[in-house]
Short mmCIF file of C-alpha atoms in Angstrom, two decimals:
data_model
loop_
_atom_site.label_atom_id
_atom_site.label_comp_id
_atom_site.label_asym_id
_atom_site.label_seq_id
_atom_site.Cartn_x
_atom_site.Cartn_y
_atom_site.Cartn_z
CA MET A 19 0.17 -0.02 -0.03
CA SER A 20 1.24 3.28 -1.02
CA SER A 21 1.06 6.48 1.27
CA ASP A 22 -1.48 7.64 -1.37
CA ASP A 23 -3.61 4.72 -0.63
CA THR A 24 -6.89 4.88 1.36
CA PRO A 25 -6.54 2.47 4.29
CA VAL A 26 -9.08 -0.20 5.12
CA GLY A 27 -11.75 0.84 7.58
CA SER A 28 -11.59 4.37 6.18
CA PRO A 29 -14.92 6.05 5.70
CA TYR A 30 -14.47 5.18 1.90
CA ALA A 31 -14.12 1.63 2.18
CA PRO A 32 -16.09 0.93 5.48
CA HIS A 33 -15.90 -2.90 4.99
CA THR A 34 -13.21 -5.51 4.56
CA PRO A 35 -13.42 -8.39 2.48
CA GLU A 36 -13.76 -10.75 5.71
CA GLU A 37 -16.65 -8.67 6.89
CA THR A 38 -18.22 -8.63 3.59
CA ALA A 39 -18.00 -12.49 3.44
CA ALA A 40 -19.31 -12.92 6.95
CA MET A 41 -22.52 -10.90 5.91
CA LEU A 42 -23.18 -12.61 2.64
CA ASP A 43 -22.67 -15.72 4.77
CA ALA A 44 -25.20 -14.50 7.26
CA VAL A 45 -27.81 -14.05 4.55
CA GLY A 46 -26.89 -17.30 2.72
CA VAL A 47 -25.54 -16.11 -0.69
CA ASP A 48 -22.16 -16.26 -2.44
CA SER A 49 -21.71 -12.92 -3.63
CA GLU A 50 -23.29 -9.38 -3.57
CA GLU A 51 -24.65 -9.79 -7.17
CA ASP A 52 -26.98 -12.65 -5.73
CA LEU A 53 -28.76 -9.88 -3.60
CA PHE A 54 -30.03 -8.18 -6.72
CA ASP A 55 -32.43 -9.41 -9.63
CA ILE A 56 -31.06 -7.57 -12.32
CA PRO A 57 -32.31 -8.63 -15.92
CA ASP A 58 -29.80 -9.60 -18.54
CA ALA A 59 -30.98 -6.80 -20.77
CA VAL A 60 -30.02 -3.78 -18.64
CA ARG A 61 -27.37 -5.57 -16.56
CA PHE A 62 -23.67 -3.90 -17.08
CA ASP A 63 -21.01 -6.65 -17.19
CA GLY A 64 -18.02 -4.40 -18.15
CA GLU A 65 -15.40 -2.27 -16.54
CA PHE A 66 -16.18 1.45 -15.68
CA GLY A 67 -12.31 2.33 -16.48
CA ILE A 68 -12.43 4.28 -13.28
CA ASP A 69 -8.85 3.97 -11.64
CA ALA A 70 -9.07 3.62 -7.80
CA ARG A 71 -7.50 6.19 -5.92
CA GLY A 72 -6.58 6.80 -2.39
CA GLU A 73 -7.73 10.02 -0.42
CA ARG A 74 -4.77 12.40 -1.16
CA ALA A 75 -4.62 11.40 -5.01
CA THR A 76 -8.49 12.19 -5.09
CA ARG A 77 -7.80 15.74 -3.69
CA THR A 78 -5.16 16.18 -6.04
CA HIS A 79 -7.19 15.09 -8.87
CA LEU A 80 -10.03 17.38 -7.80
CA GLU A 81 -7.97 20.41 -7.20
CA THR A 82 -6.49 20.13 -10.87
CA LEU A 83 -9.95 20.09 -12.34
CA LEU A 84 -11.03 22.94 -10.06
CA LYS A 85 -8.27 24.86 -11.46
CA ARG A 86 -9.76 24.67 -14.95
CA ASN A 87 -12.62 26.55 -14.09
CA THR A 88 -12.53 30.38 -15.03
CA ASP A 89 -12.80 32.62 -12.14
CA LEU A 90 -15.49 35.13 -12.97
CA THR A 91 -17.55 37.58 -10.78
CA ALA A 92 -21.19 36.75 -11.36
CA PHE A 93 -23.71 39.10 -12.23
CA LEU A 94 -26.25 36.72 -13.75
CA GLY A 95 -29.54 36.97 -12.12
CA ARG A 96 -32.50 35.07 -13.27
CA GLY A 97 -32.56 32.75 -10.17
CA HIS A 98 -28.76 33.09 -9.24
CA TYR A 99 -28.82 35.25 -6.20
CA ASP A 100 -25.94 35.38 -4.02
CA HIS A 101 -26.11 36.78 -0.66
CA TYR A 102 -23.62 36.88 2.01
CA VAL A 103 -24.49 33.65 4.49
CA PRO A 104 -23.31 34.24 7.99
CA SER A 105 -21.09 31.72 9.05
CA LEU A 106 -23.44 30.78 12.10
CA VAL A 107 -25.62 29.41 9.38
CA ASP A 108 -22.96 26.82 8.50
CA HIS A 109 -21.83 26.31 12.06
CA LEU A 110 -25.48 25.56 13.35
CA SER A 111 -26.95 23.84 10.46
CA GLN A 112 -24.12 21.42 10.29
CA ARG A 113 -24.41 20.24 13.81
CA SER A 114 -24.80 16.60 14.13
CA GLU A 115 -28.39 16.71 15.48
CA PHE A 116 -29.48 18.36 12.13
CA LEU A 117 -27.44 16.08 9.91
CA THR A 118 -28.78 12.80 9.39
CA SER A 119 -28.79 10.08 6.58
CA TYR A 120 -32.37 9.25 7.33
CA THR A 121 -35.01 11.37 6.12
CA GLN A 122 -35.81 14.30 7.94
CA TYR A 123 -39.46 14.66 6.86
CA GLN A 124 -40.94 11.31 8.53
CA PRO A 125 -42.95 11.55 11.70
CA GLU A 126 -40.00 10.13 13.90
CA VAL A 127 -37.80 13.19 13.20
CA ALA A 128 -36.60 14.79 16.16
CA GLN A 129 -38.72 17.58 18.26
CA GLY A 130 -35.75 20.05 17.69
CA PHE A 131 -35.74 19.68 13.78
CA LEU A 132 -39.63 19.97 13.92
CA GLN A 133 -39.57 22.98 15.80
CA ALA A 134 -36.97 24.56 13.42
CA LEU A 135 -39.32 23.90 10.63
CA PHE A 136 -42.30 25.23 12.63
CA GLU A 137 -40.28 28.36 12.87
CA TYR A 138 -39.63 28.47 9.01
CA GLN A 139 -43.19 28.11 8.24
CA SER A 140 -44.04 30.59 10.80
CA MET A 141 -41.75 33.22 9.18
CA LEU A 142 -43.45 32.65 5.64
CA VAL A 143 -46.72 33.45 7.23
CA GLU A 144 -45.71 36.39 8.96
CA LEU A 145 -44.07 37.49 5.50
CA THR A 146 -46.64 36.46 3.04
CA GLY A 147 -50.11 37.16 5.49
CA LEU A 148 -51.66 33.94 4.70
CA GLU A 149 -52.56 31.57 7.41
CA VAL A 150 -50.78 28.39 6.07
CA ALA A 151 -47.35 27.53 4.79
CA ASN A 152 -45.83 24.31 4.45
CA CYS A 153 -42.16 23.23 5.20
CA SER A 154 -40.92 23.40 2.00
CA MET A 155 -40.76 22.22 -1.73
CA TYR A 156 -38.13 21.37 -4.15
CA ASP A 157 -38.23 25.09 -5.96
CA ALA A 158 -40.05 27.69 -7.04
CA ALA A 159 -40.97 25.68 -10.32
CA THR A 160 -42.48 22.78 -8.55
CA ALA A 161 -44.40 25.01 -5.95
CA LEU A 162 -45.97 26.82 -9.07
CA GLY A 163 -46.72 22.90 -10.68
CA GLU A 164 -48.48 22.09 -7.44
CA ALA A 165 -50.33 25.69 -7.23
CA ALA A 166 -51.58 24.78 -10.62
CA THR A 167 -53.20 21.21 -9.74
CA LEU A 168 -54.52 22.82 -6.50
CA ALA A 169 -56.31 25.53 -8.34
CA ASN A 170 -58.01 22.70 -10.33
CA ARG A 171 -58.99 20.82 -7.22
CA VAL A 172 -60.34 23.79 -5.34
CA ARG A 173 -62.04 26.28 -7.88
CA SER A 174 -65.41 25.81 -9.19
CA ALA A 175 -64.57 27.69 -12.25
CA SER A 176 -65.87 25.67 -15.24
CA GLY A 177 -62.69 25.91 -17.43
CA ASN A 178 -59.25 24.51 -17.34
CA VAL A 179 -56.86 27.66 -18.12
CA VAL A 180 -53.77 28.70 -16.14
CA LEU A 181 -52.92 32.17 -17.13
CA VAL A 182 -49.28 32.89 -16.76
CA PRO A 183 -47.02 35.61 -17.88
CA GLU A 184 -45.30 35.42 -21.24
CA LEU A 185 -42.24 36.51 -19.45
CA LEU A 186 -41.69 33.58 -17.37
CA HIS A 187 -38.34 31.75 -16.43
CA GLU A 188 -38.14 28.82 -18.99
CA GLY A 189 -37.45 26.31 -15.95
CA ARG A 190 -40.58 27.25 -14.40
CA ARG A 191 -42.61 27.18 -17.40
CA GLY A 192 -41.42 23.80 -18.59
CA THR A 193 -42.06 22.42 -14.99
CA LEU A 194 -45.53 23.67 -15.10
CA GLU A 195 -46.09 22.07 -18.53
CA ASN A 196 -44.86 18.90 -17.19
CA TYR A 197 -47.09 19.00 -14.14
CA VAL A 198 -50.32 19.67 -16.14
CA ALA A 199 -49.39 17.35 -18.84
CA GLY A 200 -51.27 14.63 -16.93
CA SER A 201 -54.49 16.73 -16.06
CA ASP A 202 -56.85 18.49 -18.30
CA LEU A 203 -55.24 21.88 -17.61
CA ASP A 204 -53.95 24.13 -20.29
CA VAL A 205 -51.29 26.93 -20.13
CA GLU A 206 -51.75 29.94 -21.83
CA THR A 207 -49.82 33.30 -21.50
CA TYR A 208 -50.87 36.92 -21.30
CA PRO A 209 -48.64 39.72 -22.61
CA MET A 210 -46.45 42.20 -21.10
CA ASP A 211 -46.28 45.76 -20.75
CA ALA A 212 -42.36 46.70 -19.95
CA ALA A 213 -42.38 43.49 -17.98
CA ASN A 214 -45.03 44.02 -16.11
CA ALA A 215 -48.50 42.27 -16.68
CA ASP A 216 -50.92 44.14 -19.12
CA VAL A 217 -53.45 44.52 -16.94
CA GLU A 218 -55.93 45.48 -19.85
CA ALA A 219 -55.06 42.48 -22.00
CA ILE A 220 -55.57 40.27 -19.13
CA ARG A 221 -58.88 42.12 -17.97
CA ASP A 222 -60.16 41.27 -21.93
CA ARG A 223 -58.94 37.69 -21.71
CA MET A 224 -60.51 36.70 -18.23
CA ASP A 225 -63.35 34.27 -18.40
CA ASP A 226 -64.93 31.72 -16.53
CA ASP A 227 -62.56 29.04 -17.97
CA VAL A 228 -59.28 30.51 -16.23
CA VAL A 229 -58.66 28.54 -13.02
CA MET A 230 -55.73 30.27 -12.07
CA LEU A 231 -54.14 33.55 -12.58
CA TYR A 232 -50.20 33.62 -12.17
CA ALA A 233 -48.17 36.87 -11.78
CA GLU A 234 -44.66 37.64 -10.23
CA SER A 235 -43.14 40.46 -8.01
CA PRO A 236 -40.22 40.67 -8.68
CA THR A 237 -40.58 39.47 -12.47
CA VAL A 238 -37.88 37.32 -14.15
CA ARG A 239 -36.57 40.81 -15.60
CA GLY A 240 -36.21 42.08 -12.08
CA THR A 241 -39.26 44.61 -12.27
CA ILE A 242 -41.76 44.98 -9.38
CA GLU A 243 -45.16 44.43 -10.69
CA GLU A 244 -47.30 47.50 -9.82
CA ASN A 245 -50.87 45.93 -10.43
CA LEU A 246 -50.99 43.02 -8.17
CA SER A 247 -54.37 44.28 -6.59
CA ALA A 248 -55.81 44.78 -9.88
CA LEU A 249 -54.88 41.51 -10.86
CA GLY A 250 -56.16 39.75 -7.71
CA GLY A 251 -59.29 41.51 -8.19
CA LEU A 252 -59.78 40.26 -11.70
CA ALA A 253 -58.99 36.93 -10.56
CA ASP A 254 -61.68 36.92 -7.66
CA GLU A 255 -64.14 38.35 -10.04
CA HIS A 256 -63.91 35.13 -12.27
CA ASP A 257 -63.63 32.97 -9.07
CA ALA A 258 -60.15 32.02 -10.51
CA MET A 259 -57.24 31.18 -7.89
CA PHE A 260 -54.67 34.05 -7.70
CA CYS A 261 -51.27 32.66 -7.30
CA LEU A 262 -48.36 35.09 -6.48
CA GLY A 263 -44.63 34.26 -7.57
CA THR A 264 -42.00 35.98 -5.31
CA ASP A 265 -38.88 35.63 -3.31
CA VAL A 266 -38.61 35.35 0.46
CA LEU A 267 -36.40 38.56 0.61
CA ALA A 268 -38.31 40.72 -1.42
CA LEU A 269 -41.49 39.84 0.71
CA SER A 270 -39.80 42.07 3.45
CA LEU A 271 -40.05 45.00 1.51
CA LEU A 272 -42.91 44.47 -0.98
CA GLN A 273 -46.62 44.70 -0.49
CA GLU A 274 -47.97 41.64 1.74
CA PRO A 275 -49.62 39.27 -0.81
CA ALA A 276 -52.32 38.55 1.24
CA SER A 277 -53.45 42.39 0.91
CA VAL A 278 -53.53 42.27 -2.74
CA GLY A 279 -55.83 39.11 -2.77
CA ALA A 280 -53.23 36.53 -3.33
CA ASP A 281 -54.70 33.08 -2.46
CA VAL A 282 -51.38 31.23 -3.02
CA VAL A 283 -47.81 32.43 -2.90
CA VAL A 284 -45.20 30.21 -4.53
CA GLY A 285 -41.49 31.05 -5.18
CA GLU A 286 -37.41 30.70 -4.13
CA ALA A 287 -36.94 30.96 -0.44
CA GLY A 288 -33.13 29.65 -1.02
CA SER A 289 -31.57 32.88 -1.76
CA LEU A 290 -31.00 33.21 1.98
CA GLY A 291 -29.23 30.35 3.74
CA LEU A 292 -27.88 29.08 0.67
CA GLY A 293 -26.40 31.67 -1.57
CA THR A 294 -25.75 30.82 -5.33
CA ALA A 295 -26.76 27.30 -5.37
CA TYR A 296 -26.39 26.37 -9.11
CA GLY A 297 -29.08 24.15 -9.20
CA MET A 298 -30.34 23.56 -5.77
CA GLY A 299 -33.41 25.36 -4.77
CA LEU A 300 -35.95 25.92 -1.67
CA GLY A 301 -39.59 26.12 -2.90
CA LEU A 302 -41.88 28.38 -0.63
CA PHE A 303 -45.59 27.38 -0.49
CA ALA A 304 -48.07 29.48 1.65
CA CYS A 305 -51.94 29.90 1.32
CA ARG A 306 -55.14 30.66 2.80
CA GLU A 307 -56.24 28.43 5.48
CA GLU A 308 -59.27 27.15 3.59
CA PHE A 309 -56.92 25.11 1.37
CA LEU A 310 -55.37 23.62 4.42
CA ARG A 311 -56.03 20.04 3.51
CA GLN A 312 -55.04 20.70 -0.04
CA VAL A 313 -51.46 21.58 0.67
CA PRO A 314 -48.86 19.63 -1.04
CA GLY A 315 -45.79 18.27 0.82
CA ARG A 316 -45.91 18.39 4.67
CA LEU A 317 -47.05 20.57 7.49
CA VAL A 318 -45.51 20.78 10.90
CA GLY A 319 -47.94 21.76 13.64
CA ALA A 320 -47.64 22.47 17.38
CA SER A 321 -49.30 20.52 19.84
CA GLU A 322 -49.02 19.26 23.49
CA ASP A 323 -48.00 15.78 24.73
CA ALA A 324 -49.71 13.62 27.42
CA GLN A 325 -47.80 15.79 29.91
CA GLY A 326 -49.22 19.01 28.61
CA ARG A 327 -45.54 20.11 27.22
CA ARG A 328 -45.35 21.81 23.86
CA ALA A 329 -44.66 19.17 21.19
CA TYR A 330 -44.46 19.43 17.35
CA THR A 331 -45.50 16.89 14.76
CA LEU A 332 -45.87 16.24 11.18
CA THR A 333 -49.15 16.62 10.18
CA LEU A 334 -51.52 16.67 6.91
CA GLN A 335 -49.12 14.81 4.62
CA THR A 336 -51.42 14.34 1.78
CA ARG A 337 -49.50 12.27 -0.45
CA GLU A 338 -50.42 8.63 -1.02
CA GLN A 339 -47.71 7.10 0.96
CA HIS A 340 -49.41 8.35 4.14
CA ILE A 341 -53.24 8.35 3.04
CA ARG A 342 -55.26 6.54 0.66
CA ARG A 343 -54.49 6.92 -3.08
CA GLU A 344 -57.41 8.25 -4.19
CA ARG A 345 -57.54 11.04 -1.52
CA ALA A 346 -53.85 12.16 -2.36
CA THR A 347 -53.42 15.80 -3.53
CA SER A 348 -49.81 15.26 -4.58
CA ASN A 349 -47.25 12.58 -5.45
CA ILE A 350 -44.28 14.96 -4.30
CA CYS A 351 -42.14 13.04 -2.07
CA THR A 352 -39.59 14.85 -0.13
CA ASN A 353 -38.86 18.21 0.90
CA GLN A 354 -35.78 20.37 1.48
CA ALA A 355 -35.98 20.33 5.17
CA TRP A 356 -32.44 21.02 5.69
CA VAL A 357 -31.90 23.69 3.19
CA ALA A 358 -35.45 25.43 5.13
CA LEU A 359 -33.76 25.13 8.28
CA ARG A 360 -30.66 27.08 6.90
CA THR A 361 -33.03 29.75 5.48
CA ALA A 362 -34.91 29.99 8.56
CA MET A 363 -31.45 30.59 10.28
CA HIS A 364 -30.38 33.48 8.16
CA VAL A 365 -33.77 34.95 8.15
CA ALA A 366 -33.66 35.03 12.09
CA SER A 367 -29.98 36.10 12.08
CA LEU A 368 -31.08 39.23 10.29
CA GLY A 369 -34.05 39.89 12.16
CA PRO A 370 -36.94 42.22 10.69
CA ASP A 371 -34.64 45.55 10.39
CA GLY A 372 -31.91 43.32 8.90
CA LEU A 373 -34.26 41.87 6.25
CA VAL A 374 -35.52 45.17 5.14
CA GLU A 375 -32.16 46.70 5.16
CA LEU A 376 -30.96 43.95 2.75
CA ALA A 377 -33.94 44.15 0.70
CA ASN A 378 -33.65 48.07 0.48
CA ASP A 379 -30.00 47.41 -0.71
CA CYS A 380 -31.37 45.18 -3.36
CA VAL A 381 -33.42 48.10 -4.97
CA THR A 382 -30.84 51.00 -4.38
CA GLY A 383 -27.79 48.77 -5.77
CA ALA A 384 -29.64 47.76 -8.90
CA ARG A 385 -31.02 51.29 -9.35
CA ASP A 386 -27.73 52.81 -8.85
CA LEU A 387 -25.87 50.55 -11.31
CA ALA A 388 -28.42 50.78 -14.18
CA GLU A 389 -27.97 54.76 -13.84
CA ARG A 390 -24.27 54.31 -14.16
CA LEU A 391 -24.50 51.55 -16.92
CA ASP A 392 -26.86 54.10 -18.82
CA ASP A 393 -24.14 56.57 -19.21
CA VAL A 394 -21.69 53.99 -20.92
CA LYS A 395 -21.77 54.86 -24.66
CA GLY A 396 -23.85 51.66 -26.22
CA ILE A 397 -25.57 50.84 -23.36
CA LYS A 398 -29.21 51.79 -22.45
CA ALA A 399 -30.20 50.48 -18.99
CA PRO A 400 -32.53 49.81 -17.68
CA VAL A 401 -34.63 48.66 -20.65
CA ASP A 402 -37.78 48.72 -18.69
CA ASP A 403 -38.81 51.95 -17.27
CA ARG A 404 -39.66 50.15 -13.55
CA HIS A 405 -38.55 50.09 -10.22
CA HIS A 406 -36.15 47.01 -9.92
CA PHE A 407 -35.21 44.37 -7.42
CA ARG A 408 -31.50 43.06 -7.61
CA GLU A 409 -31.75 42.82 -11.38
CA PHE A 410 -32.41 44.54 -14.68
CA VAL A 411 -32.16 44.24 -18.35
CA ALA A 412 -29.73 46.59 -20.46
CA HIS A 413 -29.80 47.29 -23.96
CA THR A 414 -26.22 47.07 -26.01
CA ASP A 415 -25.75 48.36 -29.58
CA GLN A 416 -23.59 45.32 -30.07
CA PRO A 417 -24.89 41.83 -30.24
CA ALA A 418 -25.09 40.74 -26.61
CA ALA A 419 -23.85 37.43 -26.91
CA ALA A 420 -20.50 39.09 -28.16
CA VAL A 421 -20.71 41.64 -25.15
CA ALA A 422 -21.24 38.81 -22.64
CA SER A 423 -18.28 36.85 -24.33
CA ASP A 424 -15.93 39.80 -24.02
CA LEU A 425 -17.26 40.42 -20.65
CA GLU A 426 -15.96 37.10 -19.60
CA THR A 427 -12.50 37.82 -20.95
CA GLU A 428 -12.50 40.93 -18.42
CA GLY A 429 -13.66 38.46 -15.63
CA PHE A 430 -17.47 39.02 -15.55
CA ALA A 431 -20.60 37.04 -16.22
CA VAL A 432 -23.58 38.39 -17.12
CA THR A 433 -26.92 36.76 -19.01
CA PRO A 434 -27.74 37.31 -22.58
CA VAL A 435 -31.48 37.36 -22.82
CA GLY A 436 -31.95 38.92 -26.21
CA GLU A 437 -30.15 39.64 -29.28
CA HIS A 438 -29.22 42.98 -27.95
CA GLU A 439 -30.19 42.78 -24.35
CA ILE A 440 -28.12 41.55 -21.14
CA GLN A 441 -29.60 40.82 -17.68
CA VAL A 442 -27.21 42.26 -15.03
CA CYS A 443 -27.94 41.49 -11.05
CA THR A 444 -25.94 42.87 -8.31
CA THR A 445 -26.14 42.28 -4.71
CA GLU A 446 -23.87 42.88 -1.56
CA THR A 447 -21.39 40.03 -2.68
CA ASN A 448 -20.27 41.57 -5.95
CA ALA A 449 -20.98 45.53 -4.96
CA HIS A 450 -17.20 45.83 -4.68
CA ARG A 451 -17.01 45.03 -8.43
CA ARG A 452 -19.37 47.44 -9.94
CA ASP A 453 -17.06 49.86 -10.75
CA ALA A 454 -14.96 47.43 -12.52
CA LEU A 455 -17.79 46.16 -14.41
CA VAL A 456 -18.98 49.83 -15.68
CA GLU A 457 -15.24 50.16 -16.60
CA ALA A 458 -15.39 46.94 -18.78
CA LEU A 459 -18.63 47.45 -20.43
CA GLY A 460 -17.23 50.83 -21.38
CA GLU A 461 -14.54 48.79 -23.11
CA VAL A 462 -16.70 46.19 -24.73
CA ALA A 463 -19.87 47.79 -25.61
#
């Protein structure tokens, strides 16, 4: 054995050949293959061509691979929102009582974890003004899909149309269409006016065939929707469900969803607690109390034990694993319990004043950067004459793809969203590079 080899008994090779042979003998089979019934048609009978490496060699190999990444400062937006996550979130969330290989959403989960999830739900209830919030979903896209199927169950509207913005993140649109593919629901779009909902066009379209009207604030282009009350009123007039997509940080600053008629609130909550996750999400889902027994996923409730002490419990798990299949409202299997825990810790560490201060920075930072980019020759920013949160779209005289590519050589990443449009997002984590971004765009635009 070389010094690079992982010793037998390490976390990466927990069983010796002798231990494995003893276990196989105990269950009466000759090999590990005998434990599985794999059809020949799908059985792989070859070599993977992966050389075994020890821990030290594996670390060296991974470091070599990581050095091939280009070190860019991200101004990407469109779901990639990097906020500074306090070290206390890492420290507390990685305590052993919160980390387990077992699922954290079963009834036997520890009381401490249940209390943390209950407090996460309570924070969402306070931010949305709605009476019920579940203890997380995969991401905003799955939360939107679940909202559509919920609307189909609870609304008495005779139709089957889910009305969504024409400017909708492609991932959310795709997931929504997958969700409704097995139902009688159809997805239609409504037009936008400078990135916000075209209220008059929606008024003309609304009919009793619409079961859910969906709007976002902030929108996918970072604009703050100014007509939420009007949209909520239109939905109510036609007995459609009004679903609002938003962001957990924006909720601390913008209109309370319940006050503008929202029946359901969905969106991303992982921007706090996770930072830029590049794929991992945390879906928030809150609704009015009348939909309590229709909520997908899990709810944590507070109760009392036999001695009268405060106790927390998973309740109203409306999937077919826990209740009769024909009564299940969703087949969504797991949730993001540990991610929700991190978000709750981050929100609690900021407190109400810290949340509002951070949210205000998202407004002023985007506005100030847009004004400075607007002074750059060849740039018009923002394209949409609206208030913005975190991000905005800028017009470029040069092709957007070329501008984004040239910016990469200068160390910056932005998102091309049209032939002559790029999307720019700024938070406190890239604020120190705003001057450099403005200077770089002055060179390449």
